[in-house]
Short mmCIF file of C-alpha atoms and ligand atoms in Angstrom, two decimals:
data_model
loop_
_atom_site.label_atom_id
_atom_site.label_comp_id
_atom_site.label_asym_id
_atom_site.label_seq_id
_atom_site.Cartn_x
_atom_site.Cartn_y
_atom_site.Cartn_z
CA MET A 1 107.37 169.49 77.63
CA LYS A 2 110.33 167.49 76.63
CA LEU A 3 112.01 167.61 79.99
CA THR A 4 108.78 166.75 81.92
CA SER A 5 108.28 163.71 79.57
CA ARG A 6 111.85 162.72 80.28
CA SER A 7 111.59 163.04 83.95
CA VAL A 8 108.27 161.14 83.92
CA SER A 9 109.75 158.38 81.92
CA LEU A 10 112.73 158.32 84.46
CA VAL A 11 110.43 157.61 87.49
CA PRO A 12 109.32 154.08 86.58
CA ILE A 13 113.07 153.04 85.73
CA VAL A 14 114.53 154.34 89.06
CA SER A 15 111.62 152.75 91.07
CA THR A 16 112.27 149.49 89.15
CA VAL A 17 115.93 149.57 90.06
CA ALA A 18 115.19 150.41 93.62
CA THR A 19 112.73 147.43 93.88
CA VAL A 20 115.11 144.99 92.34
CA ALA A 21 117.99 146.15 94.65
CA LEU A 22 115.68 145.91 97.72
CA GLY A 23 114.38 142.48 96.59
CA ALA A 24 117.91 141.22 96.21
CA SER A 25 119.01 142.50 99.65
CA LEU A 26 115.98 140.96 101.37
CA LEU A 27 116.59 137.63 99.66
CA LEU A 28 120.25 137.76 100.62
CA ALA A 29 119.18 138.61 104.29
CA ALA A 30 116.66 135.60 104.29
CA ASN A 31 119.37 133.13 102.96
CA ALA A 32 121.96 134.41 105.46
CA ASN A 33 119.63 133.66 108.28
CA ALA A 34 118.36 130.27 107.14
CA ALA A 35 119.73 127.29 109.01
CA THR A 36 121.36 124.63 106.61
CA THR A 37 120.71 121.50 108.45
CA LEU A 38 117.39 119.94 109.46
CA GLY A 39 118.09 119.85 113.25
CA ALA A 40 119.25 123.41 113.35
CA ALA A 41 116.32 124.65 111.28
CA ALA A 42 113.82 122.87 113.62
CA ALA A 43 115.64 124.27 116.74
CA GLN A 44 114.89 127.81 115.61
CA SER A 45 111.38 127.35 116.69
CA GLY A 46 112.22 125.11 119.60
CA ARG A 47 111.44 121.90 117.82
CA TYR A 48 113.74 118.76 117.00
CA PHE A 49 114.31 116.94 113.80
CA GLY A 50 115.11 113.37 114.24
CA THR A 51 115.75 109.89 112.72
CA ALA A 52 115.58 106.17 113.43
CA VAL A 53 119.00 104.69 113.74
CA ALA A 54 120.05 101.18 113.45
CA ALA A 55 122.94 99.99 115.57
CA GLY A 56 124.36 97.84 112.87
CA LYS A 57 124.93 101.01 110.76
CA LEU A 58 126.97 103.02 113.15
CA GLY A 59 130.10 101.75 111.37
CA ASP A 60 129.05 103.27 108.08
CA GLN A 61 130.76 106.56 107.74
CA THR A 62 128.31 108.04 105.16
CA TYR A 63 125.41 107.23 107.37
CA VAL A 64 127.03 108.50 110.58
CA ASN A 65 128.17 111.83 108.74
CA ILE A 66 124.54 112.55 107.70
CA LEU A 67 123.35 111.43 111.12
CA ASN A 68 125.70 113.84 113.08
CA ALA A 69 125.23 116.81 110.70
CA GLU A 70 121.49 116.77 110.15
CA PHE A 71 119.63 115.22 113.07
CA ASN A 72 119.30 116.25 116.81
CA MET A 73 116.85 113.56 118.07
CA VAL A 74 117.39 109.76 117.63
CA THR A 75 115.08 106.78 118.00
CA ALA A 76 116.41 103.21 118.09
CA GLU A 77 114.80 101.39 115.03
CA ASN A 78 114.67 98.06 116.83
CA GLU A 79 117.21 97.95 119.63
CA MET A 80 114.92 99.11 122.49
CA LYS A 81 112.04 96.89 121.75
CA TRP A 82 110.90 94.04 124.02
CA ASP A 83 112.57 91.21 122.05
CA ALA A 84 115.89 93.15 122.00
CA THR A 85 115.90 94.18 125.67
CA GLU A 86 114.58 91.08 127.40
CA PRO A 87 115.24 88.09 125.26
CA ASN A 88 114.70 85.86 128.24
CA ARG A 89 112.37 86.59 131.17
CA GLY A 90 114.16 88.73 133.65
CA GLN A 91 117.39 88.90 131.71
CA PHE A 92 118.03 92.28 130.12
CA THR A 93 120.39 93.20 127.29
CA TYR A 94 120.99 96.74 126.56
CA SER A 95 124.18 96.73 124.53
CA ASN A 96 122.70 97.81 121.24
CA GLY A 97 120.19 100.06 122.64
CA ASP A 98 123.10 101.63 124.67
CA ARG A 99 125.23 102.03 121.62
CA ILE A 100 122.59 104.02 119.91
CA LEU A 101 121.92 106.15 122.98
CA ASN A 102 125.62 106.75 123.74
CA GLN A 103 126.34 107.70 120.15
CA ALA A 104 123.37 110.23 120.07
CA ILE A 105 124.17 111.78 123.59
CA GLY A 106 127.84 111.99 122.72
CA ASN A 107 127.02 114.14 119.74
CA GLY A 108 124.60 116.39 121.42
CA LYS A 109 121.42 114.61 120.30
CA ARG A 110 118.43 113.60 122.37
CA VAL A 111 116.76 110.13 122.30
CA ARG A 112 113.14 108.95 121.90
CA GLY A 113 112.66 105.65 123.51
CA HIS A 114 110.80 103.10 121.35
CA ALA A 115 108.84 101.10 122.43
CA LEU A 116 108.12 99.72 125.88
CA LEU A 117 105.04 97.59 125.12
CA TRP A 118 103.70 96.45 121.64
CA HIS A 119 101.94 93.52 120.27
CA GLN A 120 104.71 93.01 117.72
CA GLN A 121 108.45 92.10 118.28
CA GLN A 122 107.77 90.46 121.65
CA PRO A 123 110.15 87.85 122.78
CA GLY A 124 108.97 84.27 122.30
CA TRP A 125 108.61 83.76 126.06
CA ALA A 126 106.19 86.80 126.35
CA GLN A 127 103.95 85.65 123.38
CA GLY A 128 103.27 82.53 125.19
CA LEU A 129 102.05 84.27 128.29
CA GLY A 130 98.64 85.53 129.24
CA GLY A 131 96.54 86.85 132.03
CA SER A 132 98.07 88.14 135.34
CA ASP A 133 101.44 86.50 134.47
CA LEU A 134 101.75 88.49 131.28
CA ARG A 135 100.47 91.64 133.09
CA GLN A 136 103.17 91.23 135.76
CA ALA A 137 105.89 90.44 133.02
CA ALA A 138 104.81 93.45 130.88
CA LEU A 139 104.77 95.94 133.87
CA ASN A 140 108.13 94.64 135.00
CA HIS A 141 109.58 95.18 131.58
CA VAL A 142 108.31 98.70 131.60
CA THR A 143 109.81 99.34 135.00
CA GLN A 144 113.20 97.69 134.20
CA VAL A 145 113.78 99.31 130.78
CA ALA A 146 112.64 102.78 131.93
CA THR A 147 114.77 102.52 135.01
CA HIS A 148 117.89 101.48 132.96
CA TYR A 149 117.45 104.59 130.74
CA LYS A 150 116.15 106.87 133.52
CA GLY A 151 117.05 110.47 132.98
CA LYS A 152 118.39 109.86 129.45
CA ILE A 153 115.14 109.68 127.35
CA TYR A 154 113.42 112.73 126.12
CA ALA A 155 110.05 110.83 125.42
CA TRP A 156 109.12 107.14 125.65
CA ASP A 157 106.59 105.33 123.41
CA VAL A 158 105.15 103.63 126.29
CA VAL A 159 102.57 101.76 124.25
CA ASN A 160 102.71 101.32 120.47
CA GLU A 161 99.80 100.45 118.05
CA ALA A 162 97.23 99.19 120.62
CA PHE A 163 94.16 100.37 118.50
CA ALA A 164 92.37 98.42 115.83
CA ASP A 165 92.31 99.50 112.12
CA GLY A 166 89.02 100.02 110.50
CA GLY A 167 85.86 101.82 111.89
CA SER A 168 85.52 100.44 115.31
CA GLY A 169 87.64 103.03 117.00
CA GLY A 170 88.34 100.32 119.67
CA ARG A 171 91.41 98.36 120.81
CA ARG A 172 93.21 95.83 118.81
CA ASP A 173 92.98 92.30 120.00
CA SER A 174 96.34 91.13 121.44
CA ASN A 175 97.76 89.20 124.32
CA LEU A 176 98.33 92.47 126.14
CA GLN A 177 94.82 93.73 125.49
CA ARG A 178 93.42 90.40 126.80
CA THR A 179 94.88 91.15 130.33
CA GLY A 180 92.35 93.91 130.67
CA ASN A 181 91.50 97.24 129.06
CA ASP A 182 93.44 99.14 131.78
CA TRP A 183 96.82 97.58 130.52
CA ILE A 184 97.70 100.86 128.81
CA GLU A 185 97.17 103.12 131.83
CA ALA A 186 98.94 100.55 134.11
CA ALA A 187 101.94 100.77 131.69
CA PHE A 188 101.95 104.73 131.70
CA ARG A 189 101.78 104.73 135.47
CA ALA A 190 104.73 102.17 135.79
CA ALA A 191 106.81 104.36 133.24
CA ARG A 192 106.12 107.49 135.14
CA ALA A 193 107.23 105.93 138.31
CA ALA A 194 110.34 104.51 136.88
CA ASP A 195 111.43 107.80 134.96
CA PRO A 196 109.52 110.88 136.08
CA ALA A 197 111.57 113.07 133.64
CA ALA A 198 110.64 111.36 130.42
CA LYS A 199 107.57 112.53 128.51
CA LEU A 200 105.34 109.53 127.96
CA CYS A 201 103.64 108.96 124.59
CA TYR A 202 101.10 106.78 122.95
CA ASN A 203 102.28 105.99 119.33
CA ASP A 204 100.24 104.50 116.43
CA TYR A 205 99.81 104.49 112.60
CA ASN A 206 96.93 105.24 110.34
CA THR A 207 96.05 107.91 112.89
CA ASP A 208 97.38 110.85 110.85
CA GLY A 209 93.99 112.30 109.81
CA ILE A 210 90.73 112.48 111.81
CA ASN A 211 89.27 108.91 111.49
CA ALA A 212 87.69 106.21 113.77
CA LYS A 213 91.09 105.02 114.82
CA SER A 214 92.63 108.28 115.75
CA THR A 215 89.30 109.37 117.42
CA GLY A 216 89.46 106.21 119.54
CA ILE A 217 92.96 107.33 120.68
CA TYR A 218 91.74 110.96 121.27
CA ASN A 219 89.06 109.66 123.55
CA MET A 220 91.60 107.51 125.45
CA VAL A 221 93.89 110.56 125.88
CA ARG A 222 90.99 112.76 126.99
CA ASP A 223 89.95 110.14 129.39
CA PHE A 224 93.50 109.70 130.75
CA LYS A 225 93.80 113.59 131.18
CA SER A 226 90.58 113.74 133.04
CA ARG A 227 91.55 110.96 135.52
CA GLY A 228 95.28 112.05 136.00
CA VAL A 229 96.83 109.01 134.19
CA PRO A 230 100.21 110.27 133.19
CA ILE A 231 100.37 110.91 129.40
CA ASP A 232 102.36 113.79 127.86
CA CYS A 233 102.35 113.11 124.17
CA VAL A 234 100.83 111.27 121.17
CA GLY A 235 103.04 110.01 118.39
CA LEU A 236 101.74 110.01 114.80
CA GLN A 237 103.82 107.51 112.92
CA SER A 238 102.91 108.96 109.55
CA HIS A 239 103.96 106.15 107.07
CA LEU A 240 102.37 107.86 104.08
CA SER A 241 101.89 107.48 100.43
CA ASN A 242 101.84 110.57 98.21
CA ASN A 243 99.99 112.79 100.45
CA ALA A 244 99.19 113.70 104.01
CA PRO A 245 95.59 113.57 104.87
CA SER A 246 93.85 116.99 104.20
CA ASP A 247 92.91 117.22 107.82
CA TYR A 248 96.47 116.30 109.12
CA GLN A 249 97.03 119.74 110.80
CA ALA A 250 93.45 119.72 112.37
CA ASN A 251 94.08 116.41 113.88
CA ILE A 252 97.45 117.39 115.30
CA GLN A 253 95.58 120.42 116.71
CA ARG A 254 92.88 118.49 118.37
CA PHE A 255 95.27 116.37 120.29
CA ALA A 256 97.20 119.40 121.29
CA ASP A 257 94.12 121.05 122.57
CA LEU A 258 93.80 118.12 125.04
CA GLY A 259 96.85 119.39 126.70
CA VAL A 260 99.49 116.84 125.22
CA ASP A 261 102.50 117.32 122.91
CA VAL A 262 102.31 115.76 119.38
CA GLN A 263 105.30 114.29 117.76
CA ILE A 264 105.61 112.98 114.26
CA THR A 265 107.43 109.74 115.04
CA GLU A 266 108.15 107.60 112.04
CA LEU A 267 107.78 109.75 108.93
CA ASP A 268 108.33 108.36 105.45
CA ILE A 269 106.41 109.08 102.35
CA SER A 270 106.39 107.03 99.15
CA GLY A 271 105.23 108.24 95.64
CA SER A 272 105.82 110.86 93.06
CA ASN A 273 104.36 113.69 95.14
CA GLN A 274 106.88 112.99 97.86
CA ALA A 275 108.49 116.45 98.13
CA ASN A 276 105.27 118.31 98.18
CA ALA A 277 103.89 115.88 100.85
CA TYR A 278 107.06 116.17 103.04
CA GLY A 279 106.57 120.00 102.80
CA ALA A 280 102.81 119.78 103.81
CA VAL A 281 103.58 117.48 106.79
CA THR A 282 106.46 119.81 108.07
CA ARG A 283 104.12 122.92 107.58
CA ALA A 284 101.38 121.26 109.56
CA CYS A 285 103.63 120.49 112.45
CA MET A 286 105.15 123.97 112.38
CA ALA A 287 101.64 125.64 112.43
CA VAL A 288 100.78 123.87 115.83
CA PRO A 289 102.80 125.11 118.85
CA ARG A 290 102.55 121.71 120.61
CA CYS A 291 103.75 119.75 117.65
CA THR A 292 107.24 119.66 119.02
CA GLY A 293 109.41 117.67 116.49
CA ILE A 294 109.48 115.37 113.42
CA THR A 295 111.37 112.01 113.16
CA THR A 296 111.98 110.26 109.82
CA TRP A 297 112.02 106.37 109.94
CA GLY A 298 115.59 106.11 108.62
CA ILE A 299 118.24 108.29 106.78
CA ARG A 300 118.64 107.08 103.26
CA ASP A 301 116.25 105.31 100.97
CA THR A 302 118.43 102.27 101.27
CA ASP A 303 117.97 102.35 105.06
CA SER A 304 114.20 102.25 104.95
CA TRP A 305 112.07 99.37 106.17
CA ARG A 306 109.78 100.11 103.07
CA THR A 307 112.17 98.35 100.68
CA GLY A 308 112.04 99.68 97.16
CA GLU A 309 109.67 102.59 98.07
CA ASN A 310 112.41 105.28 98.49
CA PRO A 311 110.40 107.04 101.04
CA LEU A 312 113.22 109.09 102.81
CA LEU A 313 115.12 112.27 102.43
CA PHE A 314 118.44 111.09 101.29
CA THR A 315 119.30 108.84 98.35
CA GLY A 316 121.14 105.51 98.79
CA SER A 317 124.41 107.36 98.15
CA GLY A 318 123.60 109.98 100.68
CA ALA A 319 122.50 112.94 98.45
CA LYS A 320 119.75 115.24 99.48
CA LYS A 321 116.47 114.72 97.74
CA PRO A 322 113.96 117.38 96.64
CA ALA A 323 111.94 116.19 99.68
CA TYR A 324 114.90 117.24 101.82
CA THR A 325 114.74 120.69 100.60
CA ALA A 326 110.99 120.90 101.03
CA VAL A 327 111.41 119.98 104.62
CA LEU A 328 114.34 122.35 105.21
CA ASP A 329 112.47 125.30 103.74
CA ALA A 330 109.38 124.60 105.71
CA LEU A 331 111.37 124.51 108.93
CA ASN A 332 113.16 127.68 108.09
CA ALA A 333 109.84 129.42 107.25
CA GLY A 334 109.23 129.22 111.01
CA GLY A 335 106.08 129.01 113.00
CA PRO A 336 104.83 129.50 116.57
CA GLY A 337 107.39 127.66 118.66
CA PRO A 338 106.25 125.13 121.28
CA THR A 339 107.90 126.59 124.25
CA THR A 340 109.65 129.99 123.99
CA THR A 341 109.80 130.33 127.60
CA THR A 342 109.63 127.91 130.40
CA THR A 343 109.28 129.28 133.95
CA THR A 344 108.66 127.78 137.34
CA THR A 345 107.22 129.68 140.20
CA THR A 346 106.14 128.60 143.55
CA THR A 347 103.75 130.31 145.90
CA THR A 348 102.95 129.51 149.38
CA THR A 349 99.44 129.54 150.67
CA ASN A 350 98.17 131.72 153.49
CA ASN A 351 97.66 128.86 155.82
CA PRO A 352 100.78 126.65 155.13
CA GLY A 353 100.36 124.89 158.72
CA PRO A 354 98.30 121.74 159.20
CA GLY A 355 95.55 121.51 156.87
CA GLY A 356 97.26 123.84 154.52
CA CYS A 357 98.86 123.44 151.02
CA THR A 358 101.13 124.93 148.61
CA ALA A 359 100.73 125.38 144.79
CA SER A 360 103.43 125.56 142.17
CA VAL A 361 102.93 126.22 138.55
CA SER A 362 105.14 124.94 135.62
CA LEU A 363 104.42 127.36 132.79
CA ASN A 364 105.18 126.70 129.09
CA GLU A 365 104.51 129.94 127.11
CA TRP A 366 104.78 130.71 123.42
CA ASN A 367 103.78 133.72 121.40
CA GLY A 368 99.98 133.81 121.81
CA GLY A 369 99.48 130.82 124.10
CA PHE A 370 100.46 128.78 127.10
CA VAL A 371 100.01 125.56 128.96
CA ALA A 372 100.08 125.66 132.89
CA ASN A 373 100.52 122.58 134.96
CA ILE A 374 99.86 123.35 138.70
CA LYS A 375 101.03 121.08 141.48
CA VAL A 376 99.13 120.94 144.74
CA THR A 377 101.20 119.69 147.74
CA ALA A 378 99.64 119.00 151.07
CA GLY A 379 101.26 120.36 154.34
CA SER A 380 101.81 118.41 157.35
CA SER A 381 98.41 117.01 157.42
CA ALA A 382 96.29 115.37 154.70
CA LEU A 383 93.87 117.34 152.49
CA THR A 384 90.22 116.16 151.85
CA GLY A 385 89.76 118.94 149.32
CA TRP A 386 91.63 121.96 147.86
CA ARG A 387 91.18 125.18 145.96
CA VAL A 388 93.73 127.22 144.11
CA ALA A 389 93.17 130.78 143.10
CA THR A 390 94.95 132.11 139.89
CA THR A 391 94.91 135.47 138.09
CA LEU A 392 94.81 135.50 134.43
CA SER A 393 94.77 139.21 133.39
CA ASN A 394 95.88 138.83 129.76
CA GLY A 395 94.80 135.23 128.89
CA THR A 396 91.83 133.08 128.41
CA VAL A 397 91.54 129.26 129.39
CA THR A 398 90.50 127.13 126.40
CA ASN A 399 90.95 123.57 127.98
CA ALA A 400 91.53 122.25 131.46
CA TRP A 401 92.11 119.02 132.94
CA SER A 402 91.84 117.38 136.61
CA ALA A 403 90.21 120.36 138.13
CA GLY A 404 86.83 122.42 138.16
CA ARG A 405 87.05 126.18 137.45
CA SER A 406 84.93 129.17 138.23
CA GLY A 407 85.59 130.99 134.91
CA ASN A 408 87.96 131.33 132.04
CA SER A 409 89.89 134.59 132.68
CA GLY A 410 90.52 137.07 135.28
CA ALA A 411 90.45 135.80 138.93
CA ILE A 412 89.76 132.12 138.58
CA THR A 413 89.17 129.56 141.42
CA TRP A 414 90.14 125.99 140.65
CA SER A 415 88.87 123.10 142.80
CA ASN A 416 89.53 119.54 143.00
CA VAL A 417 87.44 116.93 141.18
CA ASP A 418 86.19 113.90 143.03
CA TYR A 419 89.29 111.76 142.43
CA ASN A 420 92.04 114.13 143.34
CA GLY A 421 90.64 115.92 146.53
CA SER A 422 92.24 113.40 148.92
CA VAL A 423 95.97 114.19 149.20
CA PRO A 424 98.09 112.71 151.98
CA ALA A 425 100.26 114.74 154.26
CA GLY A 426 103.22 115.79 152.12
CA GLY A 427 101.74 114.29 149.03
CA SER A 428 100.81 116.12 145.84
CA THR A 429 98.39 115.94 142.88
CA GLU A 430 98.40 117.92 139.62
CA PHE A 431 96.01 119.67 137.24
CA GLY A 432 96.48 121.95 134.30
CA PHE A 433 95.05 124.11 131.69
CA GLN A 434 95.73 125.45 128.18
CA GLY A 435 94.96 129.01 127.06
CA THR A 436 95.31 131.72 124.58
CA GLY A 437 97.16 134.94 125.34
CA SER A 438 99.61 135.23 128.21
CA ALA A 439 99.73 133.55 131.60
CA SER A 440 102.18 136.01 133.19
CA GLY A 441 101.20 136.91 136.71
CA LEU A 442 99.28 133.69 137.31
CA THR A 443 100.48 133.37 140.95
CA PRO A 444 98.47 130.41 142.25
CA THR A 445 97.72 130.27 145.94
CA CYS A 446 96.43 127.11 147.53
CA SER A 447 94.00 126.63 150.36
CA ALA A 448 92.45 123.65 151.84
CA SER A 449 88.64 123.24 151.64
C1 LIG B 501 110.09 98.39 111.91
C2 LIG B 501 111.59 98.48 111.66
O1 LIG B 501 111.85 99.55 110.83
C3 LIG B 501 111.99 97.12 110.88
O2 LIG B 501 113.45 97.18 110.89
C4 LIG B 501 111.55 95.95 111.77
O3 LIG B 501 111.85 94.79 111.07
C5 LIG B 501 110.10 96.04 112.05
O4 LIG B 501 109.66 97.30 112.57
N1 LIG B 501 105.80 100.85 113.36
C6 LIG B 501 106.77 100.92 114.37
C7 LIG B 501 108.20 100.63 114.20
O5 LIG B 501 106.46 101.34 115.51
O6 LIG B 501 108.81 100.12 115.29
C8 LIG B 501 108.29 99.70 112.90
O7 LIG B 501 109.74 99.56 112.71
C9 LIG B 501 107.63 100.21 111.76
C10 LIG B 501 106.21 100.32 112.15
#
């Protein structure tokens, strides 16, 4: 009896010790794997973590030390804006923008370009223009600046803040808007022509939750996608106070579902709930595969444009704040990465001669989902219509743009829509789709129709 009761009483003690030991080793393992900087933590899931940089601060050693250690994406806070880059019409000055770009690239960081067209921070000469003269000057500005930085910019904010606040969901009045509603798509087309490698973004504020303004932008992006206007990403500035909107993640997701990336471009958060809110914003981005990165609008509280609100991750003396830890932990907790594999395959059609075409696919896949962009290229004669056959054995299409389709899985035939059936000899057009599951074995084949 005695022995039995002793052995029984030992069991919980042994198991408690074992549990504690196991727990400690798991904790150690987790800590050992955790990244210790924002950029490295974000990179674990294929994302970036960036900051706005002011050229005038690149001589401040505390600032530069934090910049180099923590961030792997940089946005010029003011130095690539219209007033900075074209102070006189046709006369371009890139010295401060170049300083920021070169500092970033020299330290292994990438650069977001900000911003090609905006109603604010226009040079005086542009403020005084209107009509076709302004349109021509604006598109020339886009072309010149995007050409100067060609191949060096990860993503451009092509157009900044063009939608009105309040319930209208429409455009903001501005000299640019008065040149015609199509000024935004004209700017995107000019930017694509100048720098085909840069992702092209539309960027705005008060668009962080689902509201009339963000829905107006959502409708514009959907329209652009359906008509083949080149747009790759939407920037949510996220200048917040105390909390992210409760539907922040849902808003990110609905844009992602249109087939564009989402980037949090100017994050700063004031108020006593700051650390929690920063954690929530980061987790929301981490939960959406196409939310590809986060940029804070400055490094230290003393660098912020929101004077006195202390909305950033580092104190004025450069110490990490609780909000920093909340962000780092959320990045380290992981999430479905935006692009775990990127593959490009080319397949030639059965009839590549006159009247024929080829299809190539650029595929971004992550665990559980994918985006496929398919390029249709005409052979030695023009196409008046085309079809592309794909096989989706283990995936389902959830969203598609710029093509009709026969189904959502298995053997799918895609066909041109009315505006992209005509392709000149040697020319090309693109369509795409997003889906769940895997797109391996897609093998597109093109035929003229
Ligand atoms: C701000 C800069 O931080 C300030 O230095 C400048 O005086 C005004 O512009 N939305 C944007 C950014 O897109 O360019 C703005 O940056 C902040 C709001």
